[in-house]
PDB file of C-alpha atoms and ligand atoms in Angstrom:
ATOM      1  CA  UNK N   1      -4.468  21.256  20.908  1.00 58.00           C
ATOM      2  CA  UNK N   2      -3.385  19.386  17.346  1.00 85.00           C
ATOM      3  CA  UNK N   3      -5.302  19.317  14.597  1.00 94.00           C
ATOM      4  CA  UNK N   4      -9.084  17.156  14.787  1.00 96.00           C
ATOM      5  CA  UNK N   5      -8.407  14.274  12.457  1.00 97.00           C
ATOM      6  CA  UNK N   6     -11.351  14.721   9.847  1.00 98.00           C
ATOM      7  CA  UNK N   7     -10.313  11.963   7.301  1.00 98.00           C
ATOM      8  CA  UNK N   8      -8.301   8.326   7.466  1.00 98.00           C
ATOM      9  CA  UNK N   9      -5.907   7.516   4.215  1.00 98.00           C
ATOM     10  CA  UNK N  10      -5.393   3.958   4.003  1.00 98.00           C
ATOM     11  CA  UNK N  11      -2.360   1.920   2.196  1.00 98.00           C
ATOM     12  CA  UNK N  12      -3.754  -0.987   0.629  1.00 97.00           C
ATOM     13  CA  UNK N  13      -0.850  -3.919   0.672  1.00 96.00           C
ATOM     14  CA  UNK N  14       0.005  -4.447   3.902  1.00 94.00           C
ATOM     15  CA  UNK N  15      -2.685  -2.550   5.820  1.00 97.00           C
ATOM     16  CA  UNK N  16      -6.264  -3.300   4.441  1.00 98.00           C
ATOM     17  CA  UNK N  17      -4.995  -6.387   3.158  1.00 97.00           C
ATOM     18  CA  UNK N  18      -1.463  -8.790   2.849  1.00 95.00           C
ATOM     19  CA  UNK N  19      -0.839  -8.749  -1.071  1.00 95.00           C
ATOM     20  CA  UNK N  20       2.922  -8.356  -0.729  1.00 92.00           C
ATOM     21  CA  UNK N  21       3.206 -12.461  -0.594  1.00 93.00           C
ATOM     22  CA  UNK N  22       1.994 -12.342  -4.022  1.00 96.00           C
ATOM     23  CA  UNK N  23       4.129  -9.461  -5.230  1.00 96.00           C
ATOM     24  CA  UNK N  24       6.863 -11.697  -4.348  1.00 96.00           C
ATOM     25  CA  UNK N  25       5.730 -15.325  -5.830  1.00 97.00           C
ATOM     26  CA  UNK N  26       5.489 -13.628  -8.615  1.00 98.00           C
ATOM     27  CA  UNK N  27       8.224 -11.471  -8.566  1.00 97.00           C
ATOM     28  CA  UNK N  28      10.440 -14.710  -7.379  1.00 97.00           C
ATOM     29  CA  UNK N  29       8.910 -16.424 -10.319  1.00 97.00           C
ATOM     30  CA  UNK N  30      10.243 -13.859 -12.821  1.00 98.00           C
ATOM     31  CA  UNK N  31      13.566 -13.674 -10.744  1.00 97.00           C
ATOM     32  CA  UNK N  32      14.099 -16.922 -11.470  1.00 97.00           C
ATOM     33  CA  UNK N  33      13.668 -16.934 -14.998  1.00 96.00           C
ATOM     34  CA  UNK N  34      16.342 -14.228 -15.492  1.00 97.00           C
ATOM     35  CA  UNK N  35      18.956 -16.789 -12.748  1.00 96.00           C
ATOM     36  CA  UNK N  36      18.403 -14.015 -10.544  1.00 97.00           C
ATOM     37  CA  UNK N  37      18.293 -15.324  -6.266  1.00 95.00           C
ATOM     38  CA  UNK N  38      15.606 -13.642  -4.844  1.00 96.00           C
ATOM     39  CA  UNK N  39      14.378 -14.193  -1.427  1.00 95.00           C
ATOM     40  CA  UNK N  40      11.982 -12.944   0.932  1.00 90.00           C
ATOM     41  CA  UNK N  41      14.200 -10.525   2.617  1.00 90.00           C
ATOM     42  CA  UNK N  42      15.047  -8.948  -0.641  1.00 92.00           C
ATOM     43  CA  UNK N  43      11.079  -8.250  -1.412  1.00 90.00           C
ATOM     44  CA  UNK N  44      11.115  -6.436   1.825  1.00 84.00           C
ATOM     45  CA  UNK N  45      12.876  -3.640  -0.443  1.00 87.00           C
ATOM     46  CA  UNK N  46       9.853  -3.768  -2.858  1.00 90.00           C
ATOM     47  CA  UNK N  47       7.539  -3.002  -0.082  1.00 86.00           C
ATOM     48  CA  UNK N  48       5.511   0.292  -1.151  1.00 84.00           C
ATOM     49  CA  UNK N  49       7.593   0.671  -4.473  1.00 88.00           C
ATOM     50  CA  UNK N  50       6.366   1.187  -7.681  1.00 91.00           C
ATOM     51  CA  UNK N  51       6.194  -1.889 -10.296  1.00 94.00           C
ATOM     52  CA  UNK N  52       8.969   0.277 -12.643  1.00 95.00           C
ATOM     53  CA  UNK N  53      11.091   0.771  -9.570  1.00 93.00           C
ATOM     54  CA  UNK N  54      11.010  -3.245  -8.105  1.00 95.00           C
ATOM     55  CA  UNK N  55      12.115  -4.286 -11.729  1.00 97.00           C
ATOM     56  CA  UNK N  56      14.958  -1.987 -11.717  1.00 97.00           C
ATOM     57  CA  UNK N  57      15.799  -3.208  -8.276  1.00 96.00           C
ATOM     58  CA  UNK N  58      15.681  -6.967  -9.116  1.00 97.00           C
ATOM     59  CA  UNK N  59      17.644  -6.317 -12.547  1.00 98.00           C
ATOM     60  CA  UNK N  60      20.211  -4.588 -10.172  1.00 97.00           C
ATOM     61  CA  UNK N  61      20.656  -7.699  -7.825  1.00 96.00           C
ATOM     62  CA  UNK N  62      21.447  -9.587 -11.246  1.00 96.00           C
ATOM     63  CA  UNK N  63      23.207  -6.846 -12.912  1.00 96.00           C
ATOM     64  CA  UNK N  64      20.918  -7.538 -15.973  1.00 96.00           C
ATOM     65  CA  UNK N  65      20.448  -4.766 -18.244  1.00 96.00           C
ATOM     66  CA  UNK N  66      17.030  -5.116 -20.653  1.00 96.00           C
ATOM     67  CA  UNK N  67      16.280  -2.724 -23.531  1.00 97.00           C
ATOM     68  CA  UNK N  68      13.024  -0.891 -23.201  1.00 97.00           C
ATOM     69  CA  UNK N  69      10.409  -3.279 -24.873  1.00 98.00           C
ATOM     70  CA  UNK N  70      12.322  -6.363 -22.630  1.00 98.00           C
ATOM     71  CA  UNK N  71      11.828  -3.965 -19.573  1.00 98.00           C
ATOM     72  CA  UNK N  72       8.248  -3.308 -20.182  1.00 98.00           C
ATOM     73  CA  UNK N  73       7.662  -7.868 -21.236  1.00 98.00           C
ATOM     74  CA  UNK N  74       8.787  -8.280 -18.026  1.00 98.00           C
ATOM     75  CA  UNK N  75       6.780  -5.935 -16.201  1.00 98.00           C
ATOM     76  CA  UNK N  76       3.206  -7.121 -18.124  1.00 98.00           C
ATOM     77  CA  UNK N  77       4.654 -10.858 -17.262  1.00 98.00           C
ATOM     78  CA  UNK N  78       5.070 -10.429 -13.555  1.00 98.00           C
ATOM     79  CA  UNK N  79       1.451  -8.495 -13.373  1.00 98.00           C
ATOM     80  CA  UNK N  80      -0.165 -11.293 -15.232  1.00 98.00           C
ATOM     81  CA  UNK N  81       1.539 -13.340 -12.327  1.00 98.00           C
ATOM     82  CA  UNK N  82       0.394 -11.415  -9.476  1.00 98.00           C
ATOM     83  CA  UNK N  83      -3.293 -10.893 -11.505  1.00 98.00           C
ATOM     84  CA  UNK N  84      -4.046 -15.158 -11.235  1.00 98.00           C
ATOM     85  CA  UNK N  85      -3.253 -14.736  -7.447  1.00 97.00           C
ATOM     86  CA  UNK N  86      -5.337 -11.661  -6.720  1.00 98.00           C
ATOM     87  CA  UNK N  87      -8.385 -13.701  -9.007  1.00 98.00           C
ATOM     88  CA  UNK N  88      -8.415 -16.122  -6.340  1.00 97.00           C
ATOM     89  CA  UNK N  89      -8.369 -13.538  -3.290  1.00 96.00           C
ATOM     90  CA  UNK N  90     -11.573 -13.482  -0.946  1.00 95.00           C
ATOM     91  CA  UNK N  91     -13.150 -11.531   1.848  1.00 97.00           C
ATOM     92  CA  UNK N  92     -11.598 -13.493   4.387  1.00 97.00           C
ATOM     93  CA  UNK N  93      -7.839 -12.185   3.442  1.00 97.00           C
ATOM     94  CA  UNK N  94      -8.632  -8.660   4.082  1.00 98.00           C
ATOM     95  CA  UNK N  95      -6.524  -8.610   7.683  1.00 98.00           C
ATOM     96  CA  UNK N  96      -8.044  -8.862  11.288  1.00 98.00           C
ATOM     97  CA  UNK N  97      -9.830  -6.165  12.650  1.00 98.00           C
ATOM     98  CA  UNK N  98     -10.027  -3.455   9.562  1.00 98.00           C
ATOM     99  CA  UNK N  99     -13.069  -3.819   8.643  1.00 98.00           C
ATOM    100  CA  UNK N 100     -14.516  -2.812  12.346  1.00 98.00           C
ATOM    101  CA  UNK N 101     -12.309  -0.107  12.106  1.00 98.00           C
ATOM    102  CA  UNK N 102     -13.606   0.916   9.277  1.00 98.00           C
ATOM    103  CA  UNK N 103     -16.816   0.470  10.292  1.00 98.00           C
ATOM    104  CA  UNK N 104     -16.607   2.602  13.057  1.00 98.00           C
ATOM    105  CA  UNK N 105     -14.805   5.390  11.724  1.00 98.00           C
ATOM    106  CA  UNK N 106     -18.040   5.713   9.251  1.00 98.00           C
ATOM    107  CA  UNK N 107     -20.207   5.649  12.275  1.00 98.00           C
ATOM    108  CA  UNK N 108     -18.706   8.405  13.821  1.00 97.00           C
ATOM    109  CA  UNK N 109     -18.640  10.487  10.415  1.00 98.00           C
ATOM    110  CA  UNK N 110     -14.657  10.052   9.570  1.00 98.00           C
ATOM    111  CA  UNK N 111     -14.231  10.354   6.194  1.00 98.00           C
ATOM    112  CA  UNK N 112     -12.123   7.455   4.540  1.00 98.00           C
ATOM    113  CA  UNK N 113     -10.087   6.974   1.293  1.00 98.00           C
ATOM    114  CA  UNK N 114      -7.201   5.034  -0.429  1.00 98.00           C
ATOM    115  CA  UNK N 115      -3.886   6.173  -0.965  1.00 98.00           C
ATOM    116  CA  UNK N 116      -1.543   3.499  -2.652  1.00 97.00           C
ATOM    117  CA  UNK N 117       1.359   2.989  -5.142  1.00 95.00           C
ATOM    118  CA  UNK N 118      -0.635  -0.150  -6.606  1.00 96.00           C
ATOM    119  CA  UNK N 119      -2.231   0.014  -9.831  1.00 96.00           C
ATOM    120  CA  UNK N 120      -4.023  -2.877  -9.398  1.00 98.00           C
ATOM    121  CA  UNK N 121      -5.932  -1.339  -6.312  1.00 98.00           C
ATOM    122  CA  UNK N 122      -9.588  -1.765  -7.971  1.00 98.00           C
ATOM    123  CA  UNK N 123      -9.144  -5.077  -8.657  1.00 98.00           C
ATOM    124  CA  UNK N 124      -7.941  -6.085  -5.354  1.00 98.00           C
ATOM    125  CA  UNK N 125     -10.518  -3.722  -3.202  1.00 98.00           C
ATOM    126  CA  UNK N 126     -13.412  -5.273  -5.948  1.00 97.00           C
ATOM    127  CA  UNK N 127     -11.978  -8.633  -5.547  1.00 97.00           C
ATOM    128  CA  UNK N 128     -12.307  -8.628  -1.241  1.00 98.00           C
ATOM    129  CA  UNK N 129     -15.491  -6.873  -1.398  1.00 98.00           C
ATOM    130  CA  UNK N 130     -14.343  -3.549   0.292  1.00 98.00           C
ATOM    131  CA  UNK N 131     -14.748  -0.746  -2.302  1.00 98.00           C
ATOM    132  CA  UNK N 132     -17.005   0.596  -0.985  1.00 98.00           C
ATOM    133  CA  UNK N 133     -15.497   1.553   1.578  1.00 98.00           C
ATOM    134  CA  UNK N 134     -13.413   4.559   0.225  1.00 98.00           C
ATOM    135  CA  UNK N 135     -15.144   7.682  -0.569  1.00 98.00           C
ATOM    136  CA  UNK N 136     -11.953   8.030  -2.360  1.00 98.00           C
ATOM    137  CA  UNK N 137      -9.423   5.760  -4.205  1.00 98.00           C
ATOM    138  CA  UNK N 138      -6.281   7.518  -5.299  1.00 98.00           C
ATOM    139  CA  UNK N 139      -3.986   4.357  -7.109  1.00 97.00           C
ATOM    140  CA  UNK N 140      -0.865   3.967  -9.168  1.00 95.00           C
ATOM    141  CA  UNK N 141      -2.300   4.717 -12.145  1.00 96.00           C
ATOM    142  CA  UNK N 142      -3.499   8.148 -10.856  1.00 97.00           C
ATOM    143  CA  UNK N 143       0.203   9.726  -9.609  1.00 96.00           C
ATOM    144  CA  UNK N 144       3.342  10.522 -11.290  1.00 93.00           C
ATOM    145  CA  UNK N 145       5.343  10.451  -8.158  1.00 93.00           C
ATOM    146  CA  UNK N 146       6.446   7.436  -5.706  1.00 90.00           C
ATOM    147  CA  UNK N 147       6.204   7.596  -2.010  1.00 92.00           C
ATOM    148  CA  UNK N 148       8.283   8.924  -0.198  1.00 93.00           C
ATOM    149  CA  UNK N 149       6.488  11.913  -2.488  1.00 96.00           C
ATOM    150  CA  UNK N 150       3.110  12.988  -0.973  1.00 98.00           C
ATOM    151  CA  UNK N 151       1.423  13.141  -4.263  1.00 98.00           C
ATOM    152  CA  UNK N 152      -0.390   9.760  -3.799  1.00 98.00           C
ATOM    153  CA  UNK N 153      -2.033  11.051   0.082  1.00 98.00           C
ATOM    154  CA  UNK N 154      -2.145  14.439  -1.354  1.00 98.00           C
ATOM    155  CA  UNK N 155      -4.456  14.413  -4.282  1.00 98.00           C
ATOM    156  CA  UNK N 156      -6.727  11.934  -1.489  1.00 98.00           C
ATOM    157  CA  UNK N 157      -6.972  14.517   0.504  1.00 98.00           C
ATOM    158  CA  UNK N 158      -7.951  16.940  -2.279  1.00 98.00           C
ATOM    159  CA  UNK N 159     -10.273  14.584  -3.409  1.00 98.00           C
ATOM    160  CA  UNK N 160     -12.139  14.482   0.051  1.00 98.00           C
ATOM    161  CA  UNK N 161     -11.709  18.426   0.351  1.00 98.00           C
ATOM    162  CA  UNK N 162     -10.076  17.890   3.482  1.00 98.00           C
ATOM    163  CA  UNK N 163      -7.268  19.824   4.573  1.00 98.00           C
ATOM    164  CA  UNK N 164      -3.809  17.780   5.375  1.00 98.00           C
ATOM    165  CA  UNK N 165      -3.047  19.140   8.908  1.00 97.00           C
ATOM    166  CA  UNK N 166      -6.585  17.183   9.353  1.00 98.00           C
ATOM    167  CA  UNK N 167      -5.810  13.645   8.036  1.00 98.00           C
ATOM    168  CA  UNK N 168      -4.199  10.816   9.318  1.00 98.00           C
ATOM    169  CA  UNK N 169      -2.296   7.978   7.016  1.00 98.00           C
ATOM    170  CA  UNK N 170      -2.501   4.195   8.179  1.00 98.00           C
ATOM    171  CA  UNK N 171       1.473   3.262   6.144  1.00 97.00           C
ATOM    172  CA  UNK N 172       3.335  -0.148   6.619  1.00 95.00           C
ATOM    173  CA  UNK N 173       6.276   1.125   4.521  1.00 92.00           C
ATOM    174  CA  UNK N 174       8.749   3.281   6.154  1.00 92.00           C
ATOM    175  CA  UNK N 175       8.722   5.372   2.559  1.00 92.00           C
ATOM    176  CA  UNK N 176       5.332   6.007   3.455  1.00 95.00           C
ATOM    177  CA  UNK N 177       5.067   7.343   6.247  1.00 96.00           C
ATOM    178  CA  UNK N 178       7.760  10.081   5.004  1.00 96.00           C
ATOM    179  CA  UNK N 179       5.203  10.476   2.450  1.00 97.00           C
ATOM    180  CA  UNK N 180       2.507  11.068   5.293  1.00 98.00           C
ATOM    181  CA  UNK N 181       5.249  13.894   6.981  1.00 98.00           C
ATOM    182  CA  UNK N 182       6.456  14.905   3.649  1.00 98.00           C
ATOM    183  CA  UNK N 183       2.668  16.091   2.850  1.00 98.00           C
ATOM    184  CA  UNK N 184       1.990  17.922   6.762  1.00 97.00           C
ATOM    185  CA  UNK N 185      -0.420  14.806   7.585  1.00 98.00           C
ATOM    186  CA  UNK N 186       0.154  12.351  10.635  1.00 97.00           C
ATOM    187  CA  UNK N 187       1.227   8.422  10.164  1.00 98.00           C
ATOM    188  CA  UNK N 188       0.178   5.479  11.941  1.00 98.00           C
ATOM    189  CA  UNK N 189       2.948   3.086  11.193  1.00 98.00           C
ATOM    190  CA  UNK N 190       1.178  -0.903  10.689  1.00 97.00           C
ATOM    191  CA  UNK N 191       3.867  -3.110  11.359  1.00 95.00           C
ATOM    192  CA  UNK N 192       7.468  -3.270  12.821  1.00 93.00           C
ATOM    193  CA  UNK N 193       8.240  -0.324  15.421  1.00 95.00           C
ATOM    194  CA  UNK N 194      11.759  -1.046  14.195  1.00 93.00           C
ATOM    195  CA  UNK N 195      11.264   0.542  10.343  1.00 90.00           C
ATOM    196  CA  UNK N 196       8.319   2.870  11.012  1.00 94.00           C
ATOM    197  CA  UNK N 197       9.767   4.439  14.219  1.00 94.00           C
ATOM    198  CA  UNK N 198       8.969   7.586  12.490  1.00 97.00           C
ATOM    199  CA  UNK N 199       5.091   7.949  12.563  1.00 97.00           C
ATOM    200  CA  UNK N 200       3.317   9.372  15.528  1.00 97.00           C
ATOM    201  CA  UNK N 201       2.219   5.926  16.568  1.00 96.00           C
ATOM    202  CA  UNK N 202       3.064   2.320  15.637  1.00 97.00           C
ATOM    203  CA  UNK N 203       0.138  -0.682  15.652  1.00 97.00           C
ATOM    204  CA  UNK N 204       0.874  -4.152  15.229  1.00 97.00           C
ATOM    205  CA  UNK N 205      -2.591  -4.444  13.333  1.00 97.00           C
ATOM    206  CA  UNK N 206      -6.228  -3.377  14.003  1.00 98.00           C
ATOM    207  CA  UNK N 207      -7.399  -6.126  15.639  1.00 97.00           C
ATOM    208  CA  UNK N 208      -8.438  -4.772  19.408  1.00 91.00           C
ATOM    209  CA  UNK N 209      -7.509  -1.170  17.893  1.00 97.00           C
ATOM    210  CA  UNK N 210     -10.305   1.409  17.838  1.00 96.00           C
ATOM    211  CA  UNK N 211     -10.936   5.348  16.959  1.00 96.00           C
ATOM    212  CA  UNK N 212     -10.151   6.198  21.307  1.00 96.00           C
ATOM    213  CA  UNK N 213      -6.371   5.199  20.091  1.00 96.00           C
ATOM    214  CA  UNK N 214      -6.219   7.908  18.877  1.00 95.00           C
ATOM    215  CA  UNK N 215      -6.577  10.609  20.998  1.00 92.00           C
ATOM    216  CA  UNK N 216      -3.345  10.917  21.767  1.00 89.00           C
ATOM    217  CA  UNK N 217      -2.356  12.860  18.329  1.00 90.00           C
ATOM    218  CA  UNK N 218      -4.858  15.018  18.799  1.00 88.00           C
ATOM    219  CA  UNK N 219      -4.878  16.109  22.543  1.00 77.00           C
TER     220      UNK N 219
HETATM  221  P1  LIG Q   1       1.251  -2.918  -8.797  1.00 79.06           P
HETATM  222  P2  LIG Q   1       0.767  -0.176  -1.627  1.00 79.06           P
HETATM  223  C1  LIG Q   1       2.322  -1.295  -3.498  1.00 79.06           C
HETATM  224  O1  LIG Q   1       1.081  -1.210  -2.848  1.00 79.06           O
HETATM  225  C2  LIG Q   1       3.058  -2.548  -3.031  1.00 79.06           C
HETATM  226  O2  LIG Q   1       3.411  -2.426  -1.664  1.00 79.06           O
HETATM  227  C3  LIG Q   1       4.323  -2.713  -3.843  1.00 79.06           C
HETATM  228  O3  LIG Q   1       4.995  -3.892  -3.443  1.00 79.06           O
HETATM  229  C4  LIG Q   1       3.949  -2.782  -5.334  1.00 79.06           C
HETATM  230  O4  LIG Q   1       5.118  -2.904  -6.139  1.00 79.06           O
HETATM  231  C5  LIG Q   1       3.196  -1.511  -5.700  1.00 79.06           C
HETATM  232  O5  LIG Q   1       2.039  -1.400  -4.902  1.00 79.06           O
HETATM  233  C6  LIG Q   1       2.773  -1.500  -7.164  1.00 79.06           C
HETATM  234  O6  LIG Q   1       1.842  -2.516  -7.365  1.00 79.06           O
HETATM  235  O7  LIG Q   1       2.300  -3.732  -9.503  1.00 79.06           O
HETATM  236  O8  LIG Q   1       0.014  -3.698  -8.436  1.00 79.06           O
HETATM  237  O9  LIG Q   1       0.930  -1.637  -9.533  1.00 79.06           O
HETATM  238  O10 LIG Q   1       1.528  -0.681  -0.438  1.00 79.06           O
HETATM  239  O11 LIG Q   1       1.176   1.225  -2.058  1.00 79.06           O
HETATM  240  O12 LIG Q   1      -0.728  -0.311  -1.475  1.00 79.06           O
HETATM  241 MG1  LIG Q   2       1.915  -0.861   1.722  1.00 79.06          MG
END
């Protein structure tokens, strides 16, 4: 018999909701400014990243080099970006079917928090009404280590004063569900069976998925 799964750790882009299209408007924006092609192939690459890392990656396509106080305009330019997008976000984007997950994980005493590289993650969670939600919100402003390192899922789990062997991670980037491994918890990969052929299970989405789904990590 595995472990009972006590607690859910959500990613926030690309699972609770699908902020990655404005990551890359305004990362394209920025791209642009610099002569830089940037397309929406590359931004898969930026998928789970850190803001500090996706500059460096960009700068890399176009073999710019920026000294420090450059590096750190552009950053604060690109948020600013993103920031008008996420002002105009509503309930309705948060994806199909999460919030009756969510819903029923609380009725059946699962505990729930937020695990994700975003420092932004207030805002957005404020901003489609689902903050309440998470018992506990571990963000990018609260680690000092990227997925694939565990920290982020981690110091969730500590927060909930559940043990890891006892948590599951919902992950649409394949660096995070290494994270999931990487800290002894279980990954549901959201997305493509193709990149997140790694986690115990792989879901399109949650719409039509429910808590009896799974029982097969646990039995
Ligand atoms: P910010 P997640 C990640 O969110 C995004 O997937 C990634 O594209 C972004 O660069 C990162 O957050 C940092 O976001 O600029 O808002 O701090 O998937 O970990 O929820
Ligand atoms: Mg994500």
């Amino acid at each position: 018999m595995k472990a009972p799964i006590l607690a859910c750790i959500f990613d926030l882009d690309g699972v609770i909701v699908d902020t990655a299209k404005y990551h890359f408007l305004a990362w394209q924006r920025l791209a642009r400014e610099m002569d830089i092609s940037f397309t929406e192939a590359d931004n898969e690459q930026l998928k789970g990243v850190s803001r500090v890392e996706s500059l460096r990656i960009i700068l890399e396509m176009g073999q710019i080099q920026l000294e420090e106080a450059q590096f750190e305009a552009k950053m604060a330019q690109k948020n600013e970006w993103f920031l008008e997008y996420i002002y105009q976000m509503s309930p309705d984007e948060v994806l199909p079917g999460v919030q009756a997950f969510l819903d029923e994980l609380k009725a059946h005493h699962i505990r729930i928090a937020l695990g994700s590289a975003s420092k932004n993650a207030l805002t957005i969670l404020n901003q489609i009404k689902m903050r309440d939600y998470f018992e506990v919100i571990v963000d990018g402003n609260l680690i000092t280590a990227a997925k694939p390192n565990p920290q982020v899922f981690l110091k969730a789990a500590e927060g909930l004063g559940i043990a890891p062997e006892n948590c599951v991670v919902f992950e649409d980037a394949e660096k995070g569900v290494e994270a999931a491994h990487r800290g002894q918890m279980r990954a549901i990969g959201v997305g493509a069976p193709e990149i997140l052929g790694e986690a115990e299970l792989v879901i399109p989405g949650f719409a039509h998925f429910s808590l009896s789904d799974l029982n097969p990590l646990t039995h």
